[in-house]
Amino acid sequence: MKKLVKMLVSSAIIASMAFVATACNGGSTATTTTAAPTNGETASTDAPAPAGDELIKVGIINNDPNESGYRTANDRDMKATFTKENGYEASFFYSLKNEEQIAAAQKFIQDEVDYLLISAAGTSGWDGVLEQAQKAGIKVILFDRTIDADESLYEASIVSDMAKEGSQAVEWLASQNLEEYKVVHIQGVMGSAAQIGRSGALNDKVAAEANWSIVTQQTAEWSEETAQQIVQSVIDSGEKFNVIYAENDNMAKGAAAALDKANISHGVGKDVIIIGFDCNTWALEELLAGNWNYDGQCNPFQASYIDDIIKNGAKQKVVIMDEKGFDAKTITADDVAKYGI
């Protein structure tokens, strides 16, 4: 029945297949690989399938694993869970571009996967492809990031509360009771849930408080190198600032490198406060050493939740990951060992 339904909708998406061929950067259709993932890559393990069990076919759409330490950990967690040994035939696609992810989802629908697992690069534009999946009898589970779509179009959502992450960081910053806040704001990929959530809290605070201002607000698209260039440009301009608010650890690292180059002190009791997000182990070690001030956790370990939903059904529509914020003055070595990724 499922195949019959999909034959009826395949004509609606066949035009998209030509686009996938180009949008996926010539992605491979191999089913076994041990190489580092690239756009369009399909991956599975060499482990034998469980005897007598039919594999659950999943198409997993994620952001580039090289985007950050968080994303590397997230991708590793997904690959460790969705294996033949655990009852799955998994194919992976990676891109930081929403349109390429949507095209890949259309290709997975054409390939008749049982489940689509999506960490969306952008929040908008997903309704059409989710409707196609629903008509084809394919269940959709969102992970890591939310999208702007009706909840009826997906089975469940296992996500971080990016707005809460931003609010926790801004509340911590406000608790430092500075006379004035002159913030260099380094944003992630524009339109992503992480960028929207982490930017929103800061923007609201700056709009509400007379002694808060943004010196510059630019996207580094999660890049350490670009973040360093942004901060270097501000230093060269002579504009004064006392806070770096970077929307991931890599960009905070790049910002710190620019400060070091200019002999500007940063961290606990120093000239510039540094805030990052994700809680990479090396970033938490920067807090422990007093070189950074705050790091907001973004929990990448969502695969076990998805596995449970697929095998036992969704008990709730939205699962929010438990996440913390760490202060350099109170973080411990045990925190680094327990929460670092």
GROMACS .gro file of C-alpha atoms in nm:
model
  341
    1MET     CA    1   0.000   0.000   0.000
    2LYS     CA    2   0.282   0.238   0.090
    3LYS     CA    3   0.449   0.190  -0.247
    4LEU     CA    4   0.120   0.245  -0.429
    5VAL     CA    5   0.064   0.572  -0.245
    6LYS     CA    6   0.416   0.686  -0.324
    7MET     CA    7   0.370   0.610  -0.695
    8LEU     CA    8   0.076   0.850  -0.695
    9VAL     CA    9   0.283   1.135  -0.550
   10SER     CA   10   0.611   1.066  -0.730
   11SER     CA   11   0.507   1.271  -1.033
   12ALA     CA   12   0.471   1.573  -0.805
   13ILE     CA   13   0.832   1.559  -0.700
   14ILE     CA   14   1.009   1.416  -1.004
   15ALA     CA   15   1.105   1.765  -1.124
   16SER     CA   16   1.294   1.812  -0.800
   17MET     CA   17   1.518   1.516  -0.867
   18ALA     CA   18   1.711   1.698  -1.136
   19PHE     CA   19   1.783   1.973  -0.887
   20VAL     CA   20   1.905   1.723  -0.628
   21ALA     CA   21   2.166   1.599  -0.873
   22THR     CA   22   2.328   1.942  -0.873
   23ALA     CA   23   2.237   2.066  -0.527
   24CYS     CA   24   2.392   1.766  -0.356
   25ASN     CA   25   2.734   1.842  -0.508
   26GLY     CA   26   2.740   1.515  -0.692
   27GLY     CA   27   2.672   1.308  -0.380
   28SER     CA   28   2.745   0.940  -0.378
   29THR     CA   29   2.474   0.675  -0.356
   30ALA     CA   30   2.704   0.416  -0.203
   31THR     CA   31   2.555   0.238   0.098
   32THR     CA   32   2.879   0.169   0.285
   33THR     CA   33   3.150   0.418   0.371
   34THR     CA   34   3.411   0.487   0.636
   35ALA     CA   35   3.529   0.817   0.491
   36ALA     CA   36   3.455   1.158   0.643
   37PRO     CA   37   3.101   1.265   0.544
   38THR     CA   38   3.040   1.511   0.263
   39ASN     CA   39   2.730   1.659   0.100
   40GLY     CA   40   2.512   1.390  -0.049
   41GLU     CA   41   2.694   1.105   0.122
   42THR     CA   42   2.505   0.788   0.207
   43ALA     CA   43   2.638   0.581   0.491
   44SER     CA   44   2.574   0.255   0.673
   45THR     CA   45   2.775   0.005   0.874
   46ASP     CA   46   2.912  -0.328   0.757
   47ALA     CA   47   2.750  -0.510   1.048
   48PRO     CA   48   2.507  -0.789   0.953
   49ALA     CA   49   2.138  -0.718   0.983
   50PRO     CA   50   1.956  -0.877   1.275
   51ALA     CA   51   1.836  -1.221   1.166
   52GLY     CA   52   1.472  -1.227   1.061
   53ASP     CA   53   1.425  -0.854   1.108
   54GLU     CA   54   1.349  -0.611   0.827
   55LEU     CA   55   1.567  -0.302   0.849
   56ILE     CA   56   1.400   0.033   0.912
   57LYS     CA   57   1.501   0.264   0.631
   58VAL     CA   58   1.587   0.618   0.747
   59GLY     CA   59   1.707   0.923   0.561
   60ILE     CA   60   1.901   1.157   0.790
   61ILE     CA   61   1.944   1.520   0.687
   62ASN     CA   62   2.194   1.712   0.896
   63ASN     CA   63   2.420   2.016   0.889
   64ASP     CA   64   2.786   1.980   0.793
   65PRO     CA   65   2.969   1.783   1.068
   66ASN     CA   66   3.266   2.017   1.023
   67GLU     CA   67   3.047   2.313   1.127
   68SER     CA   68   3.149   2.278   1.493
   69GLY     CA   69   3.245   2.039   1.770
   70TYR     CA   70   2.876   2.023   1.862
   71ARG     CA   71   2.783   1.909   1.513
   72THR     CA   72   3.063   1.652   1.503
   73ALA     CA   73   2.936   1.504   1.830
   74ASN     CA   74   2.576   1.509   1.704
   75ASP     CA   75   2.667   1.330   1.380
   76ARG     CA   76   2.878   1.073   1.566
   77ASP     CA   77   2.585   1.003   1.800
   78MET     CA   78   2.348   0.953   1.505
   79LYS     CA   79   2.587   0.718   1.326
   80ALA     CA   80   2.645   0.514   1.641
   81THR     CA   81   2.270   0.463   1.685
   82PHE     CA   82   2.131   0.417   1.335
   83THR     CA   83   2.323   0.103   1.244
   84LYS     CA   84   2.234  -0.234   1.092
   85GLU     CA   85   2.304  -0.392   1.429
   86ASN     CA   86   2.033  -0.172   1.577
   87GLY     CA   87   1.788  -0.250   1.300
   88TYR     CA   88   1.841   0.040   1.059
   89GLU     CA   89   1.946   0.109   0.704
   90ALA     CA   90   2.061   0.470   0.730
   91SER     CA   91   2.150   0.721   0.460
   92PHE     CA   92   2.302   1.059   0.547
   93PHE     CA   93   2.296   1.394   0.370
   94TYR     CA   94   2.479   1.707   0.486
   95SER     CA   95   2.442   2.072   0.393
   96LEU     CA   96   2.428   2.415   0.554
   97LYS     CA   97   2.189   2.529   0.279
   98ASN     CA   98   1.816   2.493   0.334
   99GLU     CA   99   1.732   2.448  -0.034
  100GLU     CA  100   1.981   2.162  -0.068
  101GLN     CA  101   1.841   1.990   0.240
  102ILE     CA  102   1.485   2.020   0.105
  103ALA     CA  103   1.592   1.873  -0.228
  104ALA     CA  104   1.762   1.585  -0.044
  105ALA     CA  105   1.440   1.522   0.151
  106GLN     CA  106   1.253   1.495  -0.179
  107LYS     CA  107   1.509   1.242  -0.299
  108PHE     CA  108   1.471   1.038   0.021
  109ILE     CA  109   1.093   1.038  -0.035
  110GLN     CA  110   1.150   0.906  -0.385
  111ASP     CA  111   1.376   0.637  -0.236
  112GLU     CA  112   1.086   0.528  -0.011
  113VAL     CA  113   1.250   0.566   0.328
  114ASP     CA  114   1.036   0.482   0.631
  115TYR     CA  115   1.149   0.785   0.832
  116LEU     CA  116   1.293   1.126   0.755
  117LEU     CA  117   1.510   1.268   1.034
  118ILE     CA  118   1.580   1.637   0.982
  119SER     CA  119   1.806   1.896   1.144
  120ALA     CA  120   1.703   2.191   0.931
  121ALA     CA  121   1.956   2.449   0.815
  122GLY     CA  122   1.678   2.711   0.812
  123THR     CA  123   1.340   2.734   0.980
  124SER     CA  124   1.123   2.816   0.677
  125GLY     CA  125   1.026   2.653   0.348
  126TRP     CA  126   0.963   2.298   0.473
  127ASP     CA  127   0.583   2.269   0.446
  128GLY     CA  128   0.574   2.139   0.090
  129VAL     CA  129   0.822   1.856   0.133
  130LEU     CA  130   0.672   1.754   0.469
  131GLU     CA  131   0.331   1.731   0.301
  132GLN     CA  132   0.486   1.510   0.031
  133ALA     CA  133   0.634   1.285   0.298
  134GLN     CA  134   0.300   1.258   0.478
  135LYS     CA  135   0.118   1.164   0.157
  136ALA     CA  136   0.382   0.898   0.094
  137GLY     CA  137   0.333   0.746   0.440
  138ILE     CA  138   0.676   0.856   0.559
  139LYS     CA  139   0.707   0.979   0.918
  140VAL     CA  140   0.920   1.285   0.991
  141ILE     CA  141   1.112   1.345   1.314
  142LEU     CA  142   1.288   1.676   1.372
  143PHE     CA  143   1.606   1.684   1.576
  144ASP     CA  144   1.834   1.958   1.706
  145ARG     CA  145   1.637   2.245   1.552
  146THR     CA  146   1.278   2.357   1.513
  147ILE     CA  147   1.113   2.465   1.189
  148ASP     CA  148   0.817   2.686   1.100
  149ALA     CA  149   0.566   2.416   1.003
  150ASP     CA  150   0.237   2.282   1.136
  151GLU     CA  151   0.293   2.018   1.404
  152SER     CA  152   0.062   1.779   1.218
  153LEU     CA  153   0.330   1.742   0.950
  154TYR     CA  154   0.585   1.570   1.175
  155GLU     CA  155   0.579   1.288   1.428
  156ALA     CA  156   0.791   1.450   1.698
  157SER     CA  157   1.058   1.711   1.760
  158ILE     CA  158   1.366   1.652   1.978
  159VAL     CA  159   1.529   1.991   2.007
  160SER     CA  160   1.726   2.239   2.208
  161ASP     CA  161   1.545   2.547   2.336
  162MET     CA  162   1.767   2.798   2.160
  163ALA     CA  163   1.570   3.096   2.294
  164LYS     CA  164   1.621   2.966   2.649
  165GLU     CA  165   1.993   2.922   2.581
  166GLY     CA  166   2.010   3.286   2.475
  167SER     CA  167   1.802   3.405   2.770
  168GLN     CA  168   2.018   3.218   3.020
  169ALA     CA  169   2.334   3.372   2.872
  170VAL     CA  170   2.192   3.725   2.868
  171GLU     CA  171   2.059   3.690   3.223
  172TRP     CA  172   2.404   3.580   3.336
  173LEU     CA  173   2.561   3.875   3.154
  174ALA     CA  174   2.317   4.118   3.318
  175SER     CA  175   2.409   3.974   3.659
  176GLN     CA  176   2.767   4.097   3.609
  177ASN     CA  177   2.636   4.451   3.676
  178LEU     CA  178   2.863   4.636   3.437
  179GLU     CA  179   2.825   5.015   3.418
  180GLU     CA  180   2.781   4.978   3.044
  181TYR     CA  181   2.764   4.690   2.801
  182LYS     CA  182   2.933   4.745   2.466
  183VAL     CA  183   2.885   4.416   2.285
  184VAL     CA  184   3.053   4.264   1.981
  185HIS     CA  185   2.784   4.023   1.864
  186ILE     CA  186   2.903   3.741   1.637
  187GLN     CA  187   2.610   3.551   1.491
  188GLY     CA  188   2.579   3.203   1.346
  189VAL     CA  189   2.418   3.109   1.014
  190MET     CA  190   2.135   3.356   0.967
  191GLY     CA  191   1.787   3.207   0.982
  192SER     CA  192   1.892   2.897   1.172
  193ALA     CA  193   1.708   2.817   1.494
  194ALA     CA  194   2.031   2.855   1.692
  195GLN     CA  195   2.098   3.201   1.550
  196ILE     CA  196   1.740   3.320   1.596
  197GLY     CA  197   1.719   3.200   1.955
  198ARG     CA  198   2.060   3.320   2.072
  199SER     CA  199   2.031   3.654   1.892
  200GLY     CA  200   1.678   3.723   2.008
  201ALA     CA  201   1.753   3.742   2.379
  202LEU     CA  202   2.044   3.981   2.328
  203ASN     CA  203   1.853   4.202   2.086
  204ASP     CA  204   1.564   4.230   2.331
  205LYS     CA  205   1.796   4.326   2.617
  206VAL     CA  206   1.976   4.591   2.414
  207ALA     CA  207   1.642   4.740   2.309
  208ALA     CA  208   1.524   4.751   2.671
  209GLU     CA  209   1.833   4.889   2.849
  210ALA     CA  210   1.990   5.232   2.794
  211ASN     CA  211   2.337   5.115   2.902
  212TRP     CA  212   2.344   4.820   2.659
  213SER     CA  213   2.462   4.871   2.299
  214ILE     CA  214   2.587   4.657   2.012
  215VAL     CA  215   2.917   4.776   1.868
  216THR     CA  216   2.888   4.543   1.570
  217GLN     CA  217   2.654   4.258   1.481
  218GLN     CA  218   2.778   4.032   1.204
  219THR     CA  219   2.746   3.670   1.101
  220ALA     CA  220   3.057   3.452   1.096
  221GLU     CA  221   2.845   3.149   0.992
  222TRP     CA  222   2.998   2.944   1.278
  223SER     CA  223   3.352   3.004   1.142
  224GLU     CA  224   3.643   3.061   1.381
  225GLU     CA  225   3.848   3.238   1.115
  226THR     CA  226   3.567   3.475   1.014
  227ALA     CA  227   3.496   3.559   1.378
  228GLN     CA  228   3.861   3.649   1.427
  229GLN     CA  229   3.844   3.880   1.126
  230ILE     CA  230   3.529   4.050   1.257
  231VAL     CA  231   3.684   4.122   1.597
  232GLN     CA  232   4.011   4.233   1.440
  233SER     CA  233   3.816   4.481   1.229
  234VAL     CA  234   3.650   4.626   1.539
  235ILE     CA  235   3.988   4.654   1.714
  236ASP     CA  236   4.135   4.829   1.411
  237SER     CA  237   3.846   5.076   1.408
  238GLY     CA  238   3.931   5.190   1.760
  239GLU     CA  239   3.574   5.131   1.880
  240LYS     CA  240   3.560   5.039   2.249
  241PHE     CA  241   3.391   4.716   2.360
  242ASN     CA  242   3.387   4.499   2.671
  243VAL     CA  243   3.177   4.193   2.574
  244ILE     CA  244   3.214   3.927   2.306
  245TYR     CA  245   2.885   3.742   2.256
  246ALA     CA  246   2.964   3.461   2.011
  247GLU     CA  247   2.690   3.217   1.916
  248ASN     CA  248   2.917   2.912   1.921
  249ASP     CA  249   3.248   2.809   2.076
  250ASN     CA  250   3.444   2.815   1.753
  251MET     CA  251   3.357   3.179   1.692
  252ALA     CA  252   3.438   3.264   2.054
  253LYS     CA  253   3.777   3.100   2.002
  254GLY     CA  254   3.838   3.312   1.692
  255ALA     CA  255   3.738   3.625   1.883
  256ALA     CA  256   3.978   3.539   2.165
  257ALA     CA  257   4.259   3.492   1.913
  258ALA     CA  258   4.204   3.847   1.782
  259LEU     CA  259   4.211   3.983   2.136
  260ASP     CA  260   4.533   3.794   2.212
  261LYS     CA  261   4.695   3.930   1.899
  262ALA     CA  262   4.610   4.284   2.010
  263ASN     CA  263   4.719   4.217   2.372
  264ILE     CA  264   4.366   4.280   2.502
  265SER     CA  265   4.297   4.083   2.819
  266HIS     CA  266   3.987   3.866   2.844
  267GLY     CA  267   3.819   3.637   3.093
  268VAL     CA  268   3.757   3.657   3.466
  269GLY     CA  269   3.846   4.002   3.601
  270LYS     CA  270   3.987   4.115   3.266
  271ASP     CA  271   3.898   4.379   3.005
  272VAL     CA  272   3.663   4.175   2.786
  273ILE     CA  273   3.397   3.917   2.880
  274ILE     CA  274   3.378   3.621   2.643
  275ILE     CA  275   3.056   3.422   2.599
  276GLY     CA  276   3.030   3.110   2.384
  277PHE     CA  277   2.783   2.826   2.327
  278ASP     CA  278   2.798   2.446   2.281
  279CYS     CA  279   3.025   2.332   2.569
  280ASN     CA  280   3.306   2.172   2.375
  281THR     CA  281   3.552   2.019   2.621
  282TRP     CA  282   3.826   2.259   2.515
  283ALA     CA  283   3.589   2.554   2.559
  284LEU     CA  284   3.495   2.449   2.913
  285GLU     CA  285   3.867   2.419   2.984
  286GLU     CA  286   3.899   2.785   2.879
  287LEU     CA  287   3.637   2.867   3.143
  288LEU     CA  288   3.815   2.655   3.402
  289ALA     CA  289   4.136   2.850   3.330
  290GLY     CA  290   3.951   3.181   3.359
  291ASN     CA  291   4.017   3.279   2.996
  292TRP     CA  292   3.645   3.283   2.905
  293ASN     CA  293   3.354   3.381   3.126
  294TYR     CA  294   3.043   3.184   3.024
  295ASP     CA  295   2.948   2.892   2.799
  296GLY     CA  296   2.592   2.785   2.721
  297GLN     CA  297   2.527   2.415   2.675
  298CYS     CA  298   2.371   2.279   2.358
  299ASN     CA  299   2.310   1.906   2.406
  300PRO     CA  300   2.393   1.709   2.088
  301PHE     CA  301   2.291   1.361   2.208
  302GLN     CA  302   1.945   1.316   2.059
  303ALA     CA  303   1.975   0.984   1.875
  304SER     CA  304   1.857   0.762   2.161
  305TYR     CA  305   1.538   0.969   2.193
  306ILE     CA  306   1.469   0.927   1.821
  307ASP     CA  307   1.541   0.554   1.834
  308ASP     CA  308   1.288   0.516   2.116
  309ILE     CA  309   1.021   0.710   1.926
  310ILE     CA  310   1.068   0.500   1.613
  311LYS     CA  311   1.051   0.170   1.800
  312ASN     CA  312   0.800   0.254   2.075
  313GLY     CA  313   0.600   0.549   1.945
  314ALA     CA  314   0.604   0.917   2.037
  315LYS     CA  315   0.485   0.979   2.393
  316GLN     CA  316   0.494   1.358   2.344
  317LYS     CA  317   0.515   1.590   2.047
  318VAL     CA  318   0.811   1.799   2.161
  319VAL     CA  319   1.108   1.686   2.370
  320ILE     CA  320   1.328   1.970   2.497
  321MET     CA  321   1.684   1.873   2.580
  322ASP     CA  322   1.804   1.957   2.931
  323GLU     CA  323   2.077   2.222   2.904
  324LYS     CA  324   2.286   2.428   3.144
  325GLY     CA  325   2.497   2.742   3.146
  326PHE     CA  326   2.846   2.745   3.298
  327ASP     CA  327   3.017   3.035   3.478
  328ALA     CA  328   3.398   3.045   3.487
  329LYS     CA  329   3.384   3.137   3.856
  330THR     CA  330   3.195   2.822   3.955
  331ILE     CA  331   3.275   2.557   3.693
  332THR     CA  332   3.465   2.250   3.816
  333ALA     CA  333   3.689   1.989   3.656
  334ASP     CA  334   3.405   1.740   3.710
  335ASP     CA  335   3.175   1.965   3.505
  336VAL     CA  336   3.426   1.966   3.222
  337ALA     CA  337   3.454   1.587   3.229
  338LYS     CA  338   3.077   1.535   3.251
  339TYR     CA  339   2.942   1.797   3.010
  340GLY     CA  340   3.226   1.861   2.765
  341ILE     CA  341   3.175   1.729   2.410
   0.00000   0.00000   0.00000
